[in-house]
Tab-separated table of C-alpha atoms and ligand atoms in Angstrom:
chain	number	residue	atom	x	y	z
A	92	MET	CA	-48.250	-30.969	37.173
A	93	ARG	CA	-48.679	-29.564	40.605
A	94	PHE	CA	-45.013	-28.926	41.391
A	95	ALA	CA	-44.595	-26.767	38.299
A	96	THR	CA	-46.077	-23.828	40.176
A	97	TYR	CA	-43.409	-24.134	42.873
A	98	LYS	CA	-40.518	-23.733	40.463
A	99	ARG	CA	-38.524	-20.548	40.622
A	100	THR	CA	-37.721	-18.619	37.490
A	101	ALA	CA	-35.594	-20.596	35.074
A	102	SER	CA	-31.830	-20.513	35.445
A	103	ALA	CA	-30.005	-18.414	32.910
A	104	GLY	CA	-26.627	-19.010	31.286
A	105	ARG	CA	-23.209	-18.452	32.791
A	106	ASN	CA	-22.888	-14.888	31.552
A	107	LYS	CA	-25.602	-13.826	33.986
A	108	PHE	CA	-23.178	-14.219	36.901
A	109	ASP	CA	-20.178	-12.227	38.005
A	110	LEU	CA	-17.842	-15.221	38.161
A	111	ALA	CA	-14.835	-13.220	39.383
A	112	SER	CA	-16.797	-11.974	42.391
A	113	ILE	CA	-18.273	-15.402	43.080
A	114	ARG	CA	-14.851	-17.092	43.013
A	115	ALA	CA	-13.545	-14.382	45.375
A	116	ILE	CA	-16.113	-15.158	48.095
A	117	PRO	CA	-14.010	-16.489	50.988
A	118	LEU	CA	-14.195	-20.276	50.934
A	119	ARG	CA	-14.213	-20.305	54.711
A	120	ALA	CA	-17.507	-18.363	54.884
A	121	VAL	CA	-19.113	-20.659	52.321
A	122	ALA	CA	-17.903	-23.832	54.060
A	123	ILE	CA	-19.254	-22.634	57.411
A	124	ASP	CA	-22.523	-21.706	55.725
A	125	LEU	CA	-22.672	-25.287	54.415
A	126	GLY	CA	-22.250	-26.696	57.916
A	127	PHE	CA	-18.501	-27.294	58.173
A	128	GLY	CA	-16.917	-26.737	61.571
A	129	LEU	CA	-13.516	-25.158	60.962
A	130	THR	CA	-10.589	-24.145	63.116
A	131	ALA	CA	-9.087	-20.668	62.835
A	132	GLY	CA	-6.466	-22.288	60.609
A	133	GLY	CA	-9.136	-23.466	58.168
A	134	THR	CA	-9.194	-27.198	58.863
A	135	GLY	CA	-12.017	-29.437	60.015
A	136	ARG	CA	-13.904	-32.644	59.433
A	137	CYS	CA	-14.846	-33.191	55.815
A	138	ARG	CA	-18.598	-33.138	55.290
A	139	LEU	CA	-18.619	-33.875	51.584
A	140	PRO	CA	-21.255	-36.422	50.534
A	141	GLY	CA	-20.023	-39.975	50.887
A	142	HIS	CA	-17.161	-39.117	53.229
A	143	ASP	CA	-17.773	-39.886	56.897
A	144	ASP	CA	-14.700	-38.113	58.211
A	145	ARG	CA	-13.717	-39.087	61.748
A	146	ASN	CA	-10.493	-37.072	61.742
A	147	PRO	CA	-10.244	-33.558	60.325
A	148	SER	CA	-9.087	-34.036	56.722
A	149	PHE	CA	-10.632	-30.963	55.130
A	150	SER	CA	-8.412	-27.953	54.616
A	151	ILE	CA	-8.720	-24.503	53.086
A	152	ARG	CA	-5.897	-22.536	51.472
A	153	SER	CA	-6.782	-18.887	51.820
A	154	ALA	CA	-4.009	-17.889	49.390
A	155	THR	CA	-5.733	-19.712	46.527
A	156	ASN	CA	-9.274	-19.727	48.016
A	157	ARG	CA	-9.544	-23.460	47.317
A	158	PHE	CA	-10.271	-26.515	49.444
A	159	THR	CA	-8.721	-29.976	49.576
A	160	CYS	CA	-9.789	-33.077	51.473
A	161	TYR	CA	-6.735	-35.204	52.136
A	162	ALA	CA	-8.843	-38.276	52.869
A	163	CYS	CA	-11.383	-38.406	50.024
A	164	GLY	CA	-9.232	-36.463	47.568
A	165	GLU	CA	-11.863	-33.898	46.570
A	166	ASN	CA	-10.706	-30.358	45.868
A	167	GLY	CA	-11.866	-27.206	44.152
A	168	ASP	CA	-13.129	-23.649	44.530
A	169	VAL	CA	-16.269	-22.195	46.154
A	170	ILE	CA	-18.453	-23.160	43.195
A	171	ASP	CA	-17.205	-26.770	43.265
A	172	LEU	CA	-17.872	-26.964	47.005
A	173	VAL	CA	-21.467	-25.768	46.642
A	174	MET	CA	-22.106	-28.090	43.666
A	175	LYS	CA	-20.861	-31.103	45.628
A	176	MET	CA	-22.479	-30.243	48.948
A	177	ARG	CA	-25.889	-29.344	47.552
A	178	ASP	CA	-25.852	-31.721	44.579
A	179	ILE	CA	-26.702	-28.936	42.148
A	180	SER	CA	-25.461	-27.727	38.753
A	181	PHE	CA	-22.795	-25.101	38.075
A	182	VAL	CA	-25.454	-22.511	37.224
A	183	ASP	CA	-27.504	-23.298	40.322
A	184	ALA	CA	-24.386	-23.127	42.502
A	185	CYS	CA	-23.559	-19.686	41.068
A	186	GLU	CA	-27.106	-18.548	41.734
A	187	TRP	CA	-27.019	-19.907	45.285
A	188	LEU	CA	-23.680	-18.201	46.012
A	189	THR	CA	-24.842	-14.924	44.479
A	190	ASP	CA	-28.066	-15.045	46.453
A	191	ARG	CA	-26.507	-15.837	49.787
A	192	HIS	CA	-23.032	-14.327	49.665
A	193	LEU	CA	-23.236	-11.425	47.244
A	194	GLY	CA	-26.550	-10.035	48.398
A	195	GLY	CA	-28.326	-11.362	45.304
A	196	ALA	CA	-26.690	-8.597	43.261
A	197	SER	CA	-26.881	-10.252	39.864
A	198	VAL	CA	-30.333	-11.766	40.221
A	199	ARG	CA	-32.096	-8.982	42.078
A	200	PRO	CA	-30.307	-5.734	41.143
A	201	GLU	CA	-32.756	-3.644	43.160
A	202	MET	CA	-31.428	-5.175	46.373
A	203	GLY	CA	-27.999	-3.614	46.096
A	204	ARG	CA	-25.243	-2.752	43.729
A	205	ARG	CA	-22.969	-5.385	42.290
A	206	PRO	CA	-19.850	-5.786	44.420
A	207	ALA	CA	-16.710	-4.303	42.909
A	208	GLY	CA	-14.478	-7.290	43.523
A	209	ARG	CA	-12.701	-9.324	46.108
A	210	ALA	CA	-12.814	-6.744	48.910
A	211	ALA	CA	-16.517	-6.130	48.456
A	212	ALA	CA	-17.201	-9.850	48.278
A	213	ALA	CA	-15.281	-10.432	51.490
A	214	LYS	CA	-17.141	-7.597	53.204
A	215	ARG	CA	-20.506	-8.984	52.174
A	216	ALA	CA	-19.532	-12.532	53.062
A	217	SER	CA	-18.511	-11.474	56.560
A	218	SER	CA	-22.114	-10.521	57.274
A	219	VAL	CA	-23.472	-13.755	55.852
A	220	SER	CA	-24.310	-15.518	59.074
A	221	ALA	CA	-26.243	-12.517	60.351
A	222	LYS	CA	-28.054	-12.287	57.038
A	223	ALA	CA	-28.842	-16.000	56.978
A	224	GLU	CA	-30.243	-15.829	60.484
A	225	HIS	CA	-32.494	-12.985	59.452
A	226	ALA	CA	-33.658	-14.777	56.361
A	227	VAL	CA	-34.358	-18.139	57.984
A	228	ALA	CA	-35.799	-18.539	61.476
A	229	PRO	CA	-37.279	-21.414	63.484
A	230	ASP	CA	-41.025	-21.863	63.022
A	231	HIS	CA	-42.267	-23.648	66.134
A	232	GLU	CA	-45.731	-24.234	64.740
A	233	ALA	CA	-44.534	-25.697	61.431
A	234	PHE	CA	-41.889	-27.869	63.138
A	235	GLU	CA	-44.391	-29.153	65.710
A	236	TRP	CA	-46.919	-29.892	62.969
A	237	LEU	CA	-44.358	-31.790	60.887
A	238	LEU	CA	-43.245	-33.820	63.888
A	239	LEU	CA	-46.823	-34.765	64.794
A	240	ASP	CA	-47.492	-35.667	61.165
A	241	SER	CA	-44.365	-37.867	60.984
A	242	LYS	CA	-45.099	-41.021	62.917
A	243	LEU	CA	-42.299	-43.464	63.597
A	244	SER	CA	-42.693	-46.591	61.434
A	245	SER	CA	-41.804	-50.098	62.557
A	246	SER	CA	-38.599	-50.011	60.467
A	247	GLY	CA	-37.547	-46.769	62.150
A	248	TYR	CA	-38.369	-48.230	65.517
A	249	ASP	CA	-36.313	-51.351	64.731
A	250	TYR	CA	-33.340	-49.229	63.706
A	251	LEU	CA	-33.479	-47.243	66.969
A	252	ALA	CA	-33.798	-50.477	68.957
A	253	SER	CA	-30.661	-51.760	67.195
A	254	ARG	CA	-28.842	-48.699	68.570
A	255	GLY	CA	-29.845	-49.754	72.081
A	256	PHE	CA	-32.733	-47.321	72.619
A	257	SER	CA	-35.764	-48.458	74.609
A	258	ALA	CA	-39.383	-47.614	73.793
A	259	GLU	CA	-39.424	-45.232	76.781
A	260	THR	CA	-36.358	-43.377	75.534
A	261	ILE	CA	-37.724	-43.165	71.976
A	262	ALA	CA	-40.979	-41.708	73.325
A	263	HIS	CA	-39.141	-39.358	75.704
A	264	PHE	CA	-37.222	-37.764	72.825
A	265	ARG	CA	-40.362	-37.695	70.622
A	266	VAL	CA	-38.547	-39.276	67.681
A	267	GLY	CA	-40.572	-39.089	64.469
A	268	GLN	CA	-40.028	-40.305	60.925
A	269	ILE	CA	-40.720	-38.768	57.530
A	270	GLY	CA	-43.073	-40.898	55.442
A	271	ASP	CA	-43.299	-40.117	51.743
A	272	ARG	CA	-41.224	-37.037	50.934
A	273	GLY	CA	-43.451	-35.614	48.190
A	274	LYS	CA	-46.598	-36.181	50.208
A	275	ALA	CA	-45.056	-34.583	53.301
A	276	MET	CA	-44.093	-31.529	51.253
A	277	ARG	CA	-47.507	-31.218	49.585
A	278	LYS	CA	-49.288	-31.428	52.941
A	279	ALA	CA	-46.912	-28.901	54.492
A	280	VAL	CA	-47.278	-26.492	51.565
A	281	ALA	CA	-51.071	-26.804	51.692
A	282	ARG	CA	-50.956	-25.995	55.387
A	283	PHE	CA	-48.285	-23.277	55.638
A	284	GLY	CA	-47.540	-22.083	52.115
A	285	LEU	CA	-44.240	-22.390	50.301
A	286	GLU	CA	-42.744	-19.084	51.441
A	287	ARG	CA	-43.248	-19.861	55.110
A	288	LEU	CA	-41.591	-23.270	54.668
A	289	ARG	CA	-38.643	-21.579	52.958
A	290	ARG	CA	-38.344	-19.068	55.796
A	291	CYS	CA	-37.946	-21.856	58.358
A	292	GLY	CA	-35.556	-23.895	56.199
A	293	LEU	CA	-37.867	-26.857	55.531
A	294	VAL	CA	-37.800	-26.112	51.796
A	295	CYS	CA	-34.726	-25.084	49.820
A	296	ASP	CA	-33.576	-24.835	46.218
A	297	GLY	CA	-33.102	-28.285	44.751
A	298	LYS	CA	-31.897	-29.579	41.432
A	299	PHE	CA	-35.464	-29.873	40.184
A	300	GLY	CA	-37.034	-26.844	41.838
A	301	ASP	CA	-38.161	-26.479	45.423
A	302	ARG	CA	-37.009	-29.314	47.606
A	303	PHE	CA	-38.275	-30.549	50.950
A	304	VAL	CA	-35.101	-30.910	53.030
A	305	PHE	CA	-35.977	-34.235	54.687
A	306	PRO	CA	-36.014	-37.381	52.517
A	307	ALA	CA	-38.441	-40.277	52.888
A	308	GLY	CA	-37.821	-42.536	55.855
A	309	TYR	CA	-35.495	-40.170	57.729
A	310	LEU	CA	-35.857	-40.132	61.513
A	311	LEU	CA	-36.730	-36.755	63.045
A	312	PHE	CA	-35.178	-35.607	66.308
A	313	PRO	CA	-36.812	-32.459	67.734
A	314	PHE	CA	-34.777	-29.889	69.678
A	315	ILE	CA	-37.204	-28.594	72.271
A	316	ILE	CA	-36.564	-25.244	73.926
A	317	ASP	CA	-39.036	-24.001	76.552
A	318	GLY	CA	-41.636	-26.457	75.300
A	319	ASN	CA	-41.332	-25.419	71.645
A	320	VAL	CA	-39.863	-27.442	68.788
A	321	ALA	CA	-37.060	-25.030	67.899
A	322	TYR	CA	-35.182	-27.258	65.452
A	323	LEU	CA	-35.398	-30.632	63.744
A	324	GLN	CA	-32.502	-32.833	62.809
A	325	ALA	CA	-33.045	-35.815	60.541
A	326	ARG	CA	-31.032	-39.007	60.488
A	327	ARG	CA	-30.795	-41.798	57.958
A	328	PRO	CA	-32.782	-44.764	59.284
A	329	ASP	CA	-29.989	-47.247	58.510
A	330	SER	CA	-26.231	-47.663	58.791
A	331	GLY	CA	-25.411	-46.024	55.435
A	332	THR	CA	-22.874	-43.231	55.702
A	333	GLN	CA	-23.987	-40.869	52.924
A	334	TRP	CA	-26.169	-37.926	54.077
A	335	ARG	CA	-26.315	-39.337	57.586
A	336	TRP	CA	-27.716	-36.173	59.135
A	337	LEU	CA	-29.821	-33.500	57.459
A	338	CYS	CA	-31.179	-30.305	58.940
A	339	PRO	CA	-33.282	-27.290	57.978
A	340	ASN	CA	-31.588	-25.103	55.385
A	341	SER	CA	-29.452	-22.251	56.823
A	342	LEU	CA	-30.646	-22.744	60.378
A	343	LEU	CA	-28.129	-23.159	63.199
A	344	PRO	CA	-28.948	-25.873	65.738
A	345	PRO	CA	-29.611	-24.854	69.344
A	346	VAL	CA	-28.469	-27.123	72.163
A	347	PHE	CA	-30.123	-30.565	72.028
A	348	ASN	CA	-32.242	-31.766	74.974
A	349	ARG	CA	-32.001	-28.500	76.880
A	350	SER	CA	-34.937	-29.598	79.029
A	351	ALA	CA	-32.447	-31.864	80.851
A	352	LEU	CA	-31.280	-28.614	82.494
A	353	THR	CA	-34.675	-27.522	83.760
A	354	ASP	CA	-34.760	-29.909	86.707
A	355	GLY	CA	-32.390	-29.876	89.646
A	356	THR	CA	-30.019	-32.599	88.433
A	357	ALA	CA	-26.647	-32.066	90.116
A	358	THR	CA	-24.618	-33.773	87.385
A	359	ILE	CA	-25.082	-33.139	83.693
A	360	SER	CA	-23.182	-34.551	80.732
A	361	ILE	CA	-22.390	-32.646	77.555
A	362	CYS	CA	-22.149	-34.829	74.459
A	363	GLU	CA	-21.116	-34.443	70.836
A	364	GLY	CA	-24.307	-34.845	68.839
A	365	VAL	CA	-27.819	-36.200	69.174
A	366	THR	CA	-27.136	-39.952	69.254
A	367	ASP	CA	-24.788	-39.689	72.215
A	368	VAL	CA	-27.287	-37.603	74.207
A	369	VAL	CA	-29.983	-40.215	73.644
A	370	SER	CA	-27.433	-42.915	74.563
A	371	ALA	CA	-26.499	-41.065	77.763
A	372	HIS	CA	-30.176	-40.781	78.705
A	373	GLU	CA	-30.598	-44.505	78.082
A	374	LEU	CA	-27.635	-45.115	80.404
A	375	GLY	CA	-29.286	-43.027	83.123
A	376	MET	CA	-27.147	-39.906	82.633
A	377	PRO	CA	-28.981	-36.624	81.962
A	378	ALA	CA	-27.228	-34.974	79.021
A	379	ILE	CA	-27.352	-32.094	76.595
A	380	GLY	CA	-25.795	-32.151	73.127
A	381	LEU	CA	-23.894	-29.738	70.934
A	382	VAL	CA	-24.291	-30.375	67.254
A	383	GLY	CA	-22.048	-29.911	64.239
A	384	ALA	CA	-20.623	-26.490	63.578
A	385	ASN	CA	-22.499	-25.223	66.620
A	386	ALA	CA	-20.031	-26.300	69.303
A	387	ARG	CA	-20.909	-23.101	71.123
A	388	LEU	CA	-22.988	-22.719	74.246
A	389	GLU	CA	-25.508	-19.896	74.299
A	390	ASP	CA	-25.667	-17.683	77.398
A	391	ALA	CA	-29.061	-19.098	78.387
A	392	THR	CA	-27.572	-22.595	78.492
A	393	LEU	CA	-24.401	-21.468	80.274
A	394	ASP	CA	-26.542	-19.917	83.015
A	395	LEU	CA	-28.311	-23.230	83.543
A	396	LEU	CA	-24.964	-25.020	83.974
A	397	ARG	CA	-23.831	-22.870	86.901
A	398	GLY	CA	-23.552	-24.776	90.155
A	399	ARG	CA	-23.648	-28.232	88.552
A	400	ASN	CA	-21.093	-30.957	88.028
A	401	VAL	CA	-20.404	-31.194	84.314
A	402	ALA	CA	-19.016	-34.264	82.555
A	403	ILE	CA	-17.942	-34.037	78.926
A	404	PHE	CA	-18.147	-36.940	76.502
A	405	GLY	CA	-16.345	-36.253	73.232
A	406	ASP	CA	-15.755	-38.893	70.580
A	407	ARG	CA	-12.504	-40.827	70.770
A	408	ASP	CA	-10.686	-38.782	68.115
A	409	ALA	CA	-8.807	-35.505	67.718
A	410	ALA	CA	-11.998	-33.528	67.113
A	411	GLY	CA	-13.518	-35.070	70.237
A	412	SER	CA	-10.518	-33.959	72.289
A	413	ARG	CA	-10.815	-30.427	70.937
A	414	PHE	CA	-14.536	-30.451	71.720
A	415	ALA	CA	-13.775	-31.350	75.347
A	416	ARG	CA	-10.910	-28.858	75.712
A	417	HIS	CA	-13.015	-26.031	74.283
A	418	LEU	CA	-15.855	-26.743	76.708
A	419	VAL	CA	-13.584	-27.047	79.737
A	420	ASP	CA	-12.134	-23.608	78.929
A	421	ARG	CA	-15.495	-22.020	78.184
A	422	LEU	CA	-17.071	-23.320	81.384
A	423	ALA	CA	-14.046	-22.352	83.481
A	424	GLU	CA	-14.719	-18.750	82.434
A	425	ILE	CA	-18.006	-18.846	84.348
A	426	GLY	CA	-16.591	-20.777	87.297
A	427	VAL	CA	-17.919	-24.212	86.334
A	428	THR	CA	-15.506	-27.125	86.550
A	429	ALA	CA	-16.078	-29.595	83.744
A	430	ILE	CA	-14.438	-33.019	83.681
A	431	PRO	CA	-13.673	-34.679	80.323
A	432	LYS	CA	-14.655	-38.340	80.614
A	433	ARG	CA	-12.765	-41.187	79.036
A	434	LEU	CA	-14.892	-43.655	77.120
A	435	PRO	CA	-14.563	-47.297	78.174
A	436	PRO	CA	-12.019	-49.325	76.165
A	437	GLY	CA	-13.252	-50.303	72.716
A	438	ALA	CA	-15.951	-47.621	72.541
A	439	ASP	CA	-15.468	-44.763	70.064
A	440	ASP	CA	-18.541	-42.929	71.312
A	441	LEU	CA	-21.283	-43.295	73.914
A	442	ASN	CA	-23.556	-45.222	71.582
A	443	ASP	CA	-20.816	-47.833	71.045
A	444	HIS	CA	-20.631	-48.138	74.804
A	445	LEU	CA	-24.413	-48.434	75.178
A	446	ARG	CA	-24.620	-51.142	72.525
A	447	ARG	CA	-21.869	-53.109	74.251
A	448	VAL	CA	-23.676	-52.807	77.575
A	449	ARG	CA	-26.883	-54.025	75.903
A	450	GLY	CA	-25.102	-56.896	74.161
A	451	LEU	CA	-25.821	-55.464	70.704
A	452	LEU	CA	-22.131	-55.172	69.786
A	453	VAL	CA	-19.646	-57.952	70.278
B	592	ZN	ZN1	-13.434	-35.700	52.333
């Protein structure tokens, strides 16, 4: 069987891992690594599979190093969180945590000594994001190739049309769609090799060996920076709520639709997420988007906002209000006045509004 050669070395038993050190890895660092956006107090929207959290219900107790979601009721330690988020076994979760947060001490001893305990684990975990960014980096060529190889099907097109997006808008954002997952992975591996796909986050450790991060049928939204595909975000092609958005493993998203800032537009909108940016474009408003845990604006983007009128569209919820407040403050620091916009009555986000305008929601 062809995939057999892609498998990593077999998982060993529990005694291979330093469970005390693993359980001492700060839950906050692990949650952020898994894509949670958290406040300084350790709360945020729950991103556990099956829970589409509109209000922040997820909370970390640093005293016990455990998490609880007050909406879906899930709770546990770092190992539980990784098992649930990545849909992997206890052993695989321990291996993943050791690899990423303990410097791979128990699986690759030559890479560093085993941490002594909680303090060492915390020290290593604090450098995790820097380490992850070194390990995984955007691969413009591989992303561009995948996008070109992933043609939008009629079902994907129909779904986008149901969200109120025109053919022009769909073409403008170069939306693609994964066909068969296994076939896409085999073609990509044949073209770029497995290691290169791992280094750009398109392949990660799955339950049954190497896994292509984008499932069959998912829509692909490219993030284009200076003409290069710098990131890909994938969305379920239907209204199901489980695994709605998927992205390359360990890669932080840049700003979405940054090319909206390269022309002389006087007024620019900043939205929460990809769908609202596409909706804003459809409504005739040039917009950029900040995605997920990355509600930060890089310096290059901040520079491009100077001298413009900035409107902010956050979702109609507490997290949306925080998103707007944070941006107003950040932009004020560089002398840009940003105005938080109120969504029209009955619309929870810009896409709601667009669909009402188009008569797709009643
Ligand atoms: Zn939850």
